[in-house]
Short mmCIF file of C-alpha atoms in Angstrom, two decimals:
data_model
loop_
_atom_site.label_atom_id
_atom_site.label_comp_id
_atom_site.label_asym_id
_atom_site.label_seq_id
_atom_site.Cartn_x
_atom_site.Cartn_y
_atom_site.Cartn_z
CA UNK A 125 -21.46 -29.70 -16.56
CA UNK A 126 -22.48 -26.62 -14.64
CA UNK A 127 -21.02 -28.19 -11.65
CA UNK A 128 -17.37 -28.34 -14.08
CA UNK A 129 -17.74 -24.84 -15.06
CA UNK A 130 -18.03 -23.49 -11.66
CA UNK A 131 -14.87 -25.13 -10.57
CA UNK A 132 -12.94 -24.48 -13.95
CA UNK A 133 -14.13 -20.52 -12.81
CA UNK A 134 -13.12 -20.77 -9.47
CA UNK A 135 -9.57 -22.38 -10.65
CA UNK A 136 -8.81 -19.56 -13.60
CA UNK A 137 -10.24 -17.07 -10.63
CA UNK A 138 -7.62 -18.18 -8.16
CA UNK A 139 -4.56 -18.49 -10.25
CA UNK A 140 -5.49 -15.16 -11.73
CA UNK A 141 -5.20 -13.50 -8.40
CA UNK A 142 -2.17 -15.73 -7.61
CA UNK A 143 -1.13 -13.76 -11.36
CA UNK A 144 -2.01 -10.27 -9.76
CA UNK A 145 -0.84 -10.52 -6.40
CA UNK A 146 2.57 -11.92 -7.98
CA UNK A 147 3.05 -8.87 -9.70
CA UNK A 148 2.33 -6.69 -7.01
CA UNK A 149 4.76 -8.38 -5.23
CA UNK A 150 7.20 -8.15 -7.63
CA UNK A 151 6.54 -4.76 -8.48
CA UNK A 152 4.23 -2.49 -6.09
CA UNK A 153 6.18 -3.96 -2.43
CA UNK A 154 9.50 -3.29 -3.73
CA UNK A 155 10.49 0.37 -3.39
CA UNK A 156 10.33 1.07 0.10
CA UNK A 157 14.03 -0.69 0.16
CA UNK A 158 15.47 1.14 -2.51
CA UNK A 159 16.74 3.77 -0.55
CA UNK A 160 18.40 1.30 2.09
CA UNK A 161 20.53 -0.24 -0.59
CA UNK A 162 21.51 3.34 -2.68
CA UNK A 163 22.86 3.93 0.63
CA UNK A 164 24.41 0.08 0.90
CA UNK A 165 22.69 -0.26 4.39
CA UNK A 166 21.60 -3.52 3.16
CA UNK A 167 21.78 -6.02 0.82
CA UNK A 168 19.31 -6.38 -2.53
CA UNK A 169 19.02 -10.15 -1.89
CA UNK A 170 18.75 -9.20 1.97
CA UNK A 171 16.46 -6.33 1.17
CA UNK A 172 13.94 -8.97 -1.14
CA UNK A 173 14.21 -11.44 1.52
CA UNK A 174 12.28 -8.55 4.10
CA UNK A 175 10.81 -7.26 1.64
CA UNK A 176 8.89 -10.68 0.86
CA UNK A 177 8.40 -11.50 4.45
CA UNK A 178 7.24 -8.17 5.63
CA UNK A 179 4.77 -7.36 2.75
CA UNK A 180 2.91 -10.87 2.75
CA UNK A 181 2.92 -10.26 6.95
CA UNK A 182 0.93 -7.14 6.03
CA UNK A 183 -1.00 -8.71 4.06
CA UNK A 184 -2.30 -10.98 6.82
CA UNK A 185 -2.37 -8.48 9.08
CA UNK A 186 -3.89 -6.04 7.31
CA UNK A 187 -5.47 -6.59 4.35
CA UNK A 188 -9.07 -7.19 4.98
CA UNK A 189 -10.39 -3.92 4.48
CA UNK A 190 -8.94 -2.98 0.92
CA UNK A 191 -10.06 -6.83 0.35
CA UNK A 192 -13.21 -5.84 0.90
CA UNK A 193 -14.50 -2.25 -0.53
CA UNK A 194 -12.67 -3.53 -3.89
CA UNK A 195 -15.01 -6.99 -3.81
CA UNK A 196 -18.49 -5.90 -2.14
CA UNK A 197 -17.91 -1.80 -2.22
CA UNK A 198 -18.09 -0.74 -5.16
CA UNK A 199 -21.27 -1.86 -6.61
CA UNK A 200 -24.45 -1.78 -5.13
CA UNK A 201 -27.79 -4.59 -5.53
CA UNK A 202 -25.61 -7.87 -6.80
CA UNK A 203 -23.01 -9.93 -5.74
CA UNK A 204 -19.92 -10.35 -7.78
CA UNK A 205 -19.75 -14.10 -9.16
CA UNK A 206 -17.11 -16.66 -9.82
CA UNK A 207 -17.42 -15.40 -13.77
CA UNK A 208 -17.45 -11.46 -12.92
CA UNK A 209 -14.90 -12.43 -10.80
CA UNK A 210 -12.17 -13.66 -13.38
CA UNK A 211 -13.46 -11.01 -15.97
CA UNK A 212 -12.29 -8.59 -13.54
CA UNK A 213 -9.08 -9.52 -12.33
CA UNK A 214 -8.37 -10.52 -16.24
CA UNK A 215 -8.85 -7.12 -16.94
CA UNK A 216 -6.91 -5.54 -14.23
CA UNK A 217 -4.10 -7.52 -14.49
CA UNK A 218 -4.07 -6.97 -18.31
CA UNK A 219 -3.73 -3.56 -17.53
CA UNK A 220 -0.61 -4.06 -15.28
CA UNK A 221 0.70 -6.40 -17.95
CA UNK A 222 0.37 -3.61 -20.19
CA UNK A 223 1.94 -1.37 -18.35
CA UNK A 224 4.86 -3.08 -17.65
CA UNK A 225 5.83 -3.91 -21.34
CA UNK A 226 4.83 -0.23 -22.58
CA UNK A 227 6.96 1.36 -19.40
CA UNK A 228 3.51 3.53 -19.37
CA UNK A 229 2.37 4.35 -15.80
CA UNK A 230 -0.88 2.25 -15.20
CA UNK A 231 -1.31 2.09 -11.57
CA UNK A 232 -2.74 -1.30 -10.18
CA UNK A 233 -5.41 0.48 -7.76
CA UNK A 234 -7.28 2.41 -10.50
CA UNK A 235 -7.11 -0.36 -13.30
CA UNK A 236 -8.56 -2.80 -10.71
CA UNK A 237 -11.33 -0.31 -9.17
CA UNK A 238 -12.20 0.45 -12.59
CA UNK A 239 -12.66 -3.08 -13.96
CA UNK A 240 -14.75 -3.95 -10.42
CA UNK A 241 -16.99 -1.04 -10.76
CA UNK A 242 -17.11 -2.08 -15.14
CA UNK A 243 -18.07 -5.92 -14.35
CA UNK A 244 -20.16 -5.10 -11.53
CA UNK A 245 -22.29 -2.16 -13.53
CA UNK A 246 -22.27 -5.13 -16.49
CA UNK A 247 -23.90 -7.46 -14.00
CA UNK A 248 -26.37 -4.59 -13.37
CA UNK A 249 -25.79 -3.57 -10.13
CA UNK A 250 -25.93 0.30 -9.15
CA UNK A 251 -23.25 2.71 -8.60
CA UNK A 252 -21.82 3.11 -5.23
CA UNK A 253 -21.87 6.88 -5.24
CA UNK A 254 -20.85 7.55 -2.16
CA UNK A 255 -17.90 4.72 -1.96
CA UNK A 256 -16.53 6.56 -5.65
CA UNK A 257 -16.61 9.67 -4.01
CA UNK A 258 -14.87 8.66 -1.13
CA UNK A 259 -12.16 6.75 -2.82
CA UNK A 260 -12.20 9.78 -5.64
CA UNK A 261 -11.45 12.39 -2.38
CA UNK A 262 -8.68 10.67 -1.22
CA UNK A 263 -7.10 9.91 -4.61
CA UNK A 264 -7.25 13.88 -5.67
CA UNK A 265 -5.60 14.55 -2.00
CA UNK A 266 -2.59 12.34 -2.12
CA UNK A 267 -0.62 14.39 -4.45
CA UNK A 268 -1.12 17.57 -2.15
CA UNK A 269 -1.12 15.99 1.08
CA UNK A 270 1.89 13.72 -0.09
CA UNK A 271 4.16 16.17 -1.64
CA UNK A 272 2.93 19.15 1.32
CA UNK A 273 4.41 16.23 3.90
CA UNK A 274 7.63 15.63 1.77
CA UNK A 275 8.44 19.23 1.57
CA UNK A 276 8.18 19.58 5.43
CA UNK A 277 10.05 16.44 5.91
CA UNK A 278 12.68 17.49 3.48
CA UNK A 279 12.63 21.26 4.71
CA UNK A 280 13.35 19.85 8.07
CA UNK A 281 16.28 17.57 7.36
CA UNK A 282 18.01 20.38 4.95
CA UNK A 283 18.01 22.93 8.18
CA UNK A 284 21.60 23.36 9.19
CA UNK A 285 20.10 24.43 12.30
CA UNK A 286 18.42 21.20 13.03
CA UNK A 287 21.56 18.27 13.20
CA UNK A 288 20.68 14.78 12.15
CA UNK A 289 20.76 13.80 15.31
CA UNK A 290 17.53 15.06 16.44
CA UNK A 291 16.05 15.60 12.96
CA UNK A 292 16.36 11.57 12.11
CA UNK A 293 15.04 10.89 15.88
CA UNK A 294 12.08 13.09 15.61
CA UNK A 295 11.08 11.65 12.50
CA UNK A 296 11.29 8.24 14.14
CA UNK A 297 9.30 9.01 16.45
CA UNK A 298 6.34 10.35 14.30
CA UNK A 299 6.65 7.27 12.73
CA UNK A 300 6.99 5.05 16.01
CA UNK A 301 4.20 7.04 17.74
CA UNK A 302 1.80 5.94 13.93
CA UNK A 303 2.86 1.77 14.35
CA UNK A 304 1.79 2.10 17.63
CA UNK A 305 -1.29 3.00 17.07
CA UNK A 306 -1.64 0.67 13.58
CA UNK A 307 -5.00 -1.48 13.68
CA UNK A 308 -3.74 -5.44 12.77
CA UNK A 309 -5.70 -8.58 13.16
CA UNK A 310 -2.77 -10.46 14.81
CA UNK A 311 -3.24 -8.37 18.41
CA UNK A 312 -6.11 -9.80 20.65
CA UNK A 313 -8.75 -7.87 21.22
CA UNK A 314 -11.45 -7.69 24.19
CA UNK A 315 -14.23 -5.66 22.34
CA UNK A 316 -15.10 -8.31 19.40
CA UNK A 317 -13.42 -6.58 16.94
CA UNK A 318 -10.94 -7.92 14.41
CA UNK A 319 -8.06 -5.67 14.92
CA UNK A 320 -6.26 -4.02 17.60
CA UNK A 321 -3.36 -1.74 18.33
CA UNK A 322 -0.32 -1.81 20.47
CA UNK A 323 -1.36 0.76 22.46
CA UNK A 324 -4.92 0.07 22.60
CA UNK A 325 -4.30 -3.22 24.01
CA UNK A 326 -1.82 -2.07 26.36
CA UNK A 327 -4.20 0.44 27.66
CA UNK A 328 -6.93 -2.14 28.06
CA UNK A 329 -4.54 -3.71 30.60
CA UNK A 330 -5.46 -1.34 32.71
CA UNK A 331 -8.99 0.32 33.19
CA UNK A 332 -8.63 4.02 32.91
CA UNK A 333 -11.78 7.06 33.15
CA UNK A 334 -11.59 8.52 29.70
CA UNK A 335 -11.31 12.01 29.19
CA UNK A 336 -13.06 14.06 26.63
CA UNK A 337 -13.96 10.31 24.94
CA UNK A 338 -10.11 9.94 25.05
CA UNK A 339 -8.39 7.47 26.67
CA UNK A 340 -4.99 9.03 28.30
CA UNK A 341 -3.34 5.71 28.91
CA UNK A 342 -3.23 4.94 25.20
CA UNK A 343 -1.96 8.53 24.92
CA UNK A 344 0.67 7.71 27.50
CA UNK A 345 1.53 4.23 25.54
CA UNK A 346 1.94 6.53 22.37
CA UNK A 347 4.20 8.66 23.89
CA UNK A 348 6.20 6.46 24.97
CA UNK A 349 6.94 4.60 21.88
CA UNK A 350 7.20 7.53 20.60
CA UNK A 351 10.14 8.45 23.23
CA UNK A 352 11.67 5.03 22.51
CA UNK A 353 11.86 5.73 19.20
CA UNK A 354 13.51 8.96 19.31
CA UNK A 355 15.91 7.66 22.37
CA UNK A 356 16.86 4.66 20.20
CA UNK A 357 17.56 6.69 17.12
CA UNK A 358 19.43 9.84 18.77
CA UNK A 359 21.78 7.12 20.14
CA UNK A 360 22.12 5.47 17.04
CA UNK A 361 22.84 8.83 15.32
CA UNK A 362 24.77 10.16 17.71
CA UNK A 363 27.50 7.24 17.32
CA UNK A 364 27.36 7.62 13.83
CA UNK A 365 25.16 10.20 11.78
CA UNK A 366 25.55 8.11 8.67
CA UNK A 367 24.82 5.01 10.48
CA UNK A 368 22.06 6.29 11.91
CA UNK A 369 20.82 7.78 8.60
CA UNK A 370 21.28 3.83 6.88
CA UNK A 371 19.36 2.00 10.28
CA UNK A 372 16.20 4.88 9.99
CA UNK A 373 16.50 4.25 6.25
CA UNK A 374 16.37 0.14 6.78
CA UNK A 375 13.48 0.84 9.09
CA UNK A 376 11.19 3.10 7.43
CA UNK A 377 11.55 0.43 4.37
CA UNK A 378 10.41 -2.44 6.66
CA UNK A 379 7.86 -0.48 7.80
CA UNK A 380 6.68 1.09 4.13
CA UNK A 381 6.86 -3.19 3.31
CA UNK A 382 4.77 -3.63 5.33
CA UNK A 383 2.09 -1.27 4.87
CA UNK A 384 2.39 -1.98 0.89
CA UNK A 385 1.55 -5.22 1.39
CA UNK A 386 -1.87 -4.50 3.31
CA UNK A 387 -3.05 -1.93 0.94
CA UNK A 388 -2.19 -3.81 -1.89
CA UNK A 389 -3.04 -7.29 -1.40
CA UNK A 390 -6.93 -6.45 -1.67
CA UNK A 391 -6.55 -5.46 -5.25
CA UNK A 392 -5.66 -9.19 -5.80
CA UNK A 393 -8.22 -10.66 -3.58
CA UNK A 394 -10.87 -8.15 -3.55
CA UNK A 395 -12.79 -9.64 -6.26
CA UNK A 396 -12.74 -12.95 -5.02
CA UNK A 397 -14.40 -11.31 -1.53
CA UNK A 398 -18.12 -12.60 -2.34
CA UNK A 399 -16.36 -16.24 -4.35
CA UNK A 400 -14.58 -17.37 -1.34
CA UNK A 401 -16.65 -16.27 1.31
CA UNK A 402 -20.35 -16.86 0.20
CA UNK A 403 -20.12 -19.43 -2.51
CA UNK A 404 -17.39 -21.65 -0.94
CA UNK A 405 -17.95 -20.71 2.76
CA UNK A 406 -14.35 -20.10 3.55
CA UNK A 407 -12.98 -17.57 6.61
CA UNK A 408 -11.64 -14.20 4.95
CA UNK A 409 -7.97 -15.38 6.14
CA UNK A 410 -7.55 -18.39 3.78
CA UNK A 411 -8.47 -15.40 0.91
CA UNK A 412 -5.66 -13.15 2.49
CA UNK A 413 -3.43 -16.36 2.52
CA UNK A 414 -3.78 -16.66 -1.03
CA UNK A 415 -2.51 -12.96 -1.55
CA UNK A 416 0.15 -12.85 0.90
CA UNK A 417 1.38 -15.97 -1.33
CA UNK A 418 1.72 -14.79 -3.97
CA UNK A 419 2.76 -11.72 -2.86
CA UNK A 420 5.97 -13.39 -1.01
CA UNK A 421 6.57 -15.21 -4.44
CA UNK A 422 6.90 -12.12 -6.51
CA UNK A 423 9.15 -10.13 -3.81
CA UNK A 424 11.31 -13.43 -4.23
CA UNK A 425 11.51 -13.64 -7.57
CA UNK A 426 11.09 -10.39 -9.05
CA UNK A 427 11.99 -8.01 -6.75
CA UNK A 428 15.69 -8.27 -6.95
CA UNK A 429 15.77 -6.98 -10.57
CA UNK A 430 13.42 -3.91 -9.79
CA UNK A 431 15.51 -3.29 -6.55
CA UNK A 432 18.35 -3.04 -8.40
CA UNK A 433 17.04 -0.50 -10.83
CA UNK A 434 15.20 1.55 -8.63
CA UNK A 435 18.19 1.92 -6.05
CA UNK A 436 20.37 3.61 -8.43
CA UNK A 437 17.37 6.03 -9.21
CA UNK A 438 16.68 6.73 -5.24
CA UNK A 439 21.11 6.84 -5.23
CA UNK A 440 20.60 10.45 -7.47
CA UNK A 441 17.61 11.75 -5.13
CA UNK A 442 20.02 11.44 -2.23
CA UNK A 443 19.15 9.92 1.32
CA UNK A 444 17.55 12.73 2.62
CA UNK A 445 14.98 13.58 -0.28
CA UNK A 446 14.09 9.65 -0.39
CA UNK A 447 13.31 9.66 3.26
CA UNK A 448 11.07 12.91 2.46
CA UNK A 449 9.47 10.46 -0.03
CA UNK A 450 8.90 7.11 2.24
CA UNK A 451 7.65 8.83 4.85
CA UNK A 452 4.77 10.44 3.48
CA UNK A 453 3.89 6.92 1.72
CA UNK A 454 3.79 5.35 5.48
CA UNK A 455 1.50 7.56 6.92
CA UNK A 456 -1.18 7.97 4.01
CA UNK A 457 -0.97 3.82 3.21
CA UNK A 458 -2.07 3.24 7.18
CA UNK A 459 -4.66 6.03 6.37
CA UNK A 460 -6.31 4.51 3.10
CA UNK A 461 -5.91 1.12 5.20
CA UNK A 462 -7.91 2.65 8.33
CA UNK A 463 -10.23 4.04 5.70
CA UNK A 464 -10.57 0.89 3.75
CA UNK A 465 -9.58 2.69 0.58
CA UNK A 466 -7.70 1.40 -2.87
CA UNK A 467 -4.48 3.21 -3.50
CA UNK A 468 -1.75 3.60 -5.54
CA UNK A 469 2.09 3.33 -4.13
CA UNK A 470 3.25 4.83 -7.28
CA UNK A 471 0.87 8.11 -6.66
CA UNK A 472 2.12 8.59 -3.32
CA UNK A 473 5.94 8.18 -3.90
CA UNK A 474 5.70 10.25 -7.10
CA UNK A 475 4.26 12.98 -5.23
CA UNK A 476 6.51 12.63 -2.00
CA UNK A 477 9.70 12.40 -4.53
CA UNK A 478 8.17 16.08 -6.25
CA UNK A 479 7.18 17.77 -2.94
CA UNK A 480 10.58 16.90 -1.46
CA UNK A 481 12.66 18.05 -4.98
CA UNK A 482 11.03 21.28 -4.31
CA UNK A 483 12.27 21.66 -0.49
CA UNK A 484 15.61 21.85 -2.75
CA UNK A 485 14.40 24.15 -5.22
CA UNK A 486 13.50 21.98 -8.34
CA UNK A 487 11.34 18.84 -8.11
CA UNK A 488 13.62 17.37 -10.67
CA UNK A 489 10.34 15.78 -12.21
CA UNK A 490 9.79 17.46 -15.31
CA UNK A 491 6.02 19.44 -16.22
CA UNK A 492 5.59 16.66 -19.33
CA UNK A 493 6.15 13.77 -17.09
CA UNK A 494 4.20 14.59 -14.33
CA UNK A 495 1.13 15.25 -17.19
CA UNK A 496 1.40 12.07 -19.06
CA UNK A 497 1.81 9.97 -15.60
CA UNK A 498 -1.76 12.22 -14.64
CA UNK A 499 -3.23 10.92 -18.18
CA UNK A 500 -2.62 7.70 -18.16
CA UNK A 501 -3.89 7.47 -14.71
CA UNK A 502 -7.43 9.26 -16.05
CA UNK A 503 -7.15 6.89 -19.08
CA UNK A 504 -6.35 3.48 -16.97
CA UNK A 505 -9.31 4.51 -14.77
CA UNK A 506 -12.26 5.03 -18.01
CA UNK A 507 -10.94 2.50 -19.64
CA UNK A 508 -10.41 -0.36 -17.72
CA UNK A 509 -14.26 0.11 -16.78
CA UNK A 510 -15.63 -0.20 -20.20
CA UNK A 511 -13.26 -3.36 -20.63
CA UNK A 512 -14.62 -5.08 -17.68
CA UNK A 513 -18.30 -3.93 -18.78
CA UNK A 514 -17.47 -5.54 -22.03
CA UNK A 515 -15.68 -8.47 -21.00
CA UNK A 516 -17.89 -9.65 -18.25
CA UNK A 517 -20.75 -9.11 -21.37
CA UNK A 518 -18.47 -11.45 -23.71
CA UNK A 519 -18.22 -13.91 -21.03
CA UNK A 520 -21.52 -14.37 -19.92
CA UNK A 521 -22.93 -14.78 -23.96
CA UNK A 522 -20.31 -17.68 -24.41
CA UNK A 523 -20.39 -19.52 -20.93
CA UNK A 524 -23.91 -18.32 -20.64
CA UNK A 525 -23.07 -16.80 -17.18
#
C-alpha cells in the first residue's frame, strides 16, 4: 500500500507541475511579444509559435538554478518529500488560479517561495536566513533598478538629438554584448561546469594571460558581438527607421522568451528538485523536460488569447516606452538566473512600464494601482506560507505522511 501511495504522490506531484508550468506558459512567457504585434511586426499565432519554442528552449537551457534554490534553498535540515511536494505546488498554483479568476495581481514567484518555505517549515526544517534575505534584496531592488533602467532607456530614445538609428543600435548592442555573455547548459564546456557562454567558449579557443583576473579575449568576443549587433541594427534602421524599430522589437521579445522561460520554469519544478533526483534517481534534465513541456503547451494554447489582450495595452504605451519596459526585464531575468533567484515577470515589467511613463512625464500607472498590486504581493507572500504550513499538516494527518 505504501508502495501505491508513493506512486499515486509522485503522479498528482507531476501533473501538478505539468498544471503550474502550463500556466506559466500560458501566462508569465507571453508578454515579451506584445509589443512586436501592437506594432504588427509579427503575427499573434507567429508570435505564440516563438514564444512556445523559445521559452521551453530556456527552460532547458537555463533553468536549473531557479529549479533548484526553490526545491533545496529555502529550507534548511530536511528534504522536501513526494507529499510536501504536491502540498506545495497545490498551494502555489491555487494561488495563480486565484489570481487569474479575481484579475488580482498574485505573482507566481512569491506564492510559490512562500508555500516552499510554509511546507518545508511544516516538515520542520529551519529557515534559510540568508537565502530569504538574498531573494528579499533583490525583490525590494527590482522596482528601483527596473524603472531607474526604463527611464534611461526611454530618456534616451525620446532625445531628438539622438536619431533612431543609433539609439535602436546601441541598445542592441547592450543587449547583444549581455547574450553573449549568458551562462546555458547547451555550450560545451572544458572546466566541468554545467554552463558556458558564447564568449567564454570562444575565448577558451585560444589560451590567453589574463589580466587583472580578466580575460581580454572574452572582452574582445564581447565587443564584438556587441559591434555586430549595433552594425546589424544601424543598417536595418537606416533602410527603414520603422522597420528597424519592428525587427529590434521582434528580437528583444525572442530574447525576453527566452529568459522567461529559464526563470520561470523552476517555480514549476523546483519542488520536485529532491522527488526526482534523490527518490527516483533521475538526471536534473528529464525534471527541466517536464517544465519546458508544459511550458510549450501553455504558450500554444493559451498564449494567443493573452497576446491579443496585452498587445492592444503595449499599442497605447507606444513602441518606444515598451522597449524601455522589455529591456530592463532582459537584463535583471539573466541576473536573478546568474544569481539563482525566484522572480516575478510581472514586478519587473510593471516597474519598467512606470519608470519609462515617467521619462514622458506621467507614469500613466495610477498611485492606487501601484499600492494594491504592492499589497497583494505582501499578502500572496504571508499567506501562501501559512497555507502550505497548514496543508502539508492536513496531509500528513490523513495519508499519515
Amino acid at each position: 500500500m505504501a508502495g501505491i501511495l508513493f506512486w499515486a504522490l509522485v503522479a498528482l506531484a507531476t501533473v501538478t507541475s505539468l498544471a503550474t508550468a502550463w500556466a506559466l506558459g500560458a501566462n508569465s512567457n507571453s508578454p515579451p511579444f506584445a509589443p512586436a504585434i501592437g506594432a504588427n511586426a509579427i503575427s499573434t499565432m507567429r508570435a505564440a509559435f516563438l514564444v512556445g519554442i523559445l521559452a521551453a528552449l530556456g527552460a532547458l537551457a537555463q533553468g536549473g538554478a531557479i529549479s533548484e534554490t526553490v526545491g533545496a534553498g529555502l529550507i534548511n535540515g530536511v528534504q522536501i518529500t513526494s507529499l510536501a511536494a504536491t502540498a506545495g505546488l497545490l498551494t502555489a498554483t491555487s494561488f495563480m488560479v486565484v489570481g487569474v479568476y479575481t484579475g488580482y495581481p498574485v505573482p507566481a514567484a512569491f506564492a510559490t517561495t512562500g508555500a516552499m518555505v510554509g511546507v518545508g517549515l511544516s516538515l520542520g526544517g529551519d529557515p534559510a536566513i540568508n537565502t530569504y534575505r538574498r531573494i528579499a534584496t533583490f525583490w525590494v531592488l527590482v522596482p528601483p533598478v527596473s524603472g531607474g533602467l526604463a527611464y534611461l532607456t526611454a530618456t534616451l530614445l525620446r532625445r531628438d538629438d539622438i536619431p533612431e538609428t543609433l539609439s535602436i543600435p546601441l541598445l542592441a548592442a547592450v543587449v547583444g554584448s549581455i547574450v553573449a555573455n549568458v551562462q546555458l547548459s547547451i555550450i560545451p564546456s572544458s572546466s566541468g561546469v554545467e554552463q558556458n557562454s558564447v564568449a567564454s567558449f570562444v575565448a577558451r579557443l585560444i589560451e590567453t594571460p589574463t589580466l587583472a583576473g580578466i580575460d581580454p579575449l572574452l572582452v574582445l568576443v564581447t565587443i564584438a558581438v556587441a559591434a555586430l549587433s549595433f552594425q546589424v541594427m544601424r543598417r536595418r534602421t537606416q533602410n527603414s527607421a520603422e522597420g528597424g524599430i519592428r525587427t529590434f522589437l521582434v528580437v528583444l521579445g525572442s530574447v525576453v522568451a527566452f529568459s522567461s522561460g529559464g526563470s520561470q520554469v523552476g517555480l514549476a519544478t523546483g519542488p520536485l528538485e529532491n522527488l526526482y533526483g534523490t527518490e527516483l534517481g533521475l538526471p536534473g534534465i528529464v525534471l527541466l523536460a517536464l517544465g519546458a513541456t508544459g511550458i510549450l503547451a501553455g504558450a500554444w494554447m493559451g498564449a494567443p488569447k493573452l497576446l491579443q489582450a496585452t498587445s492592444r495595452e503595449y499599442a497605447q504605451l507606444g513602441v518606444r516606452r515598451s522597449i524601455a519596459a522589455l529591456v530592463p526585464g532582459f537584463i535583471i531575468a539573466q541576473l536573478a538566473i546568474a544569481l539563482g533567484i525566484p522572480i516575478s515577470f510581472n514586478n519587473i515589467i510593471i516597474s519598467g512600464v512606470i519608470g519609462g511613463g515617467l521619462a514622458g512625464g506621467s507614469a500613466g500607472v495610477s498611485r492606487r494601482k501601484i499600492g494594491v498590486t504592492l499589497t497583494f504581493w505582501v499578502i500572496t507572500l504571508v499567506s501562501s506560507i501559512a497555507v502550505g504550513f497548514g496543508l502539508y499538516k492536513l496531509f500528513a494527518a490523513v495519508l499519515g505522511g
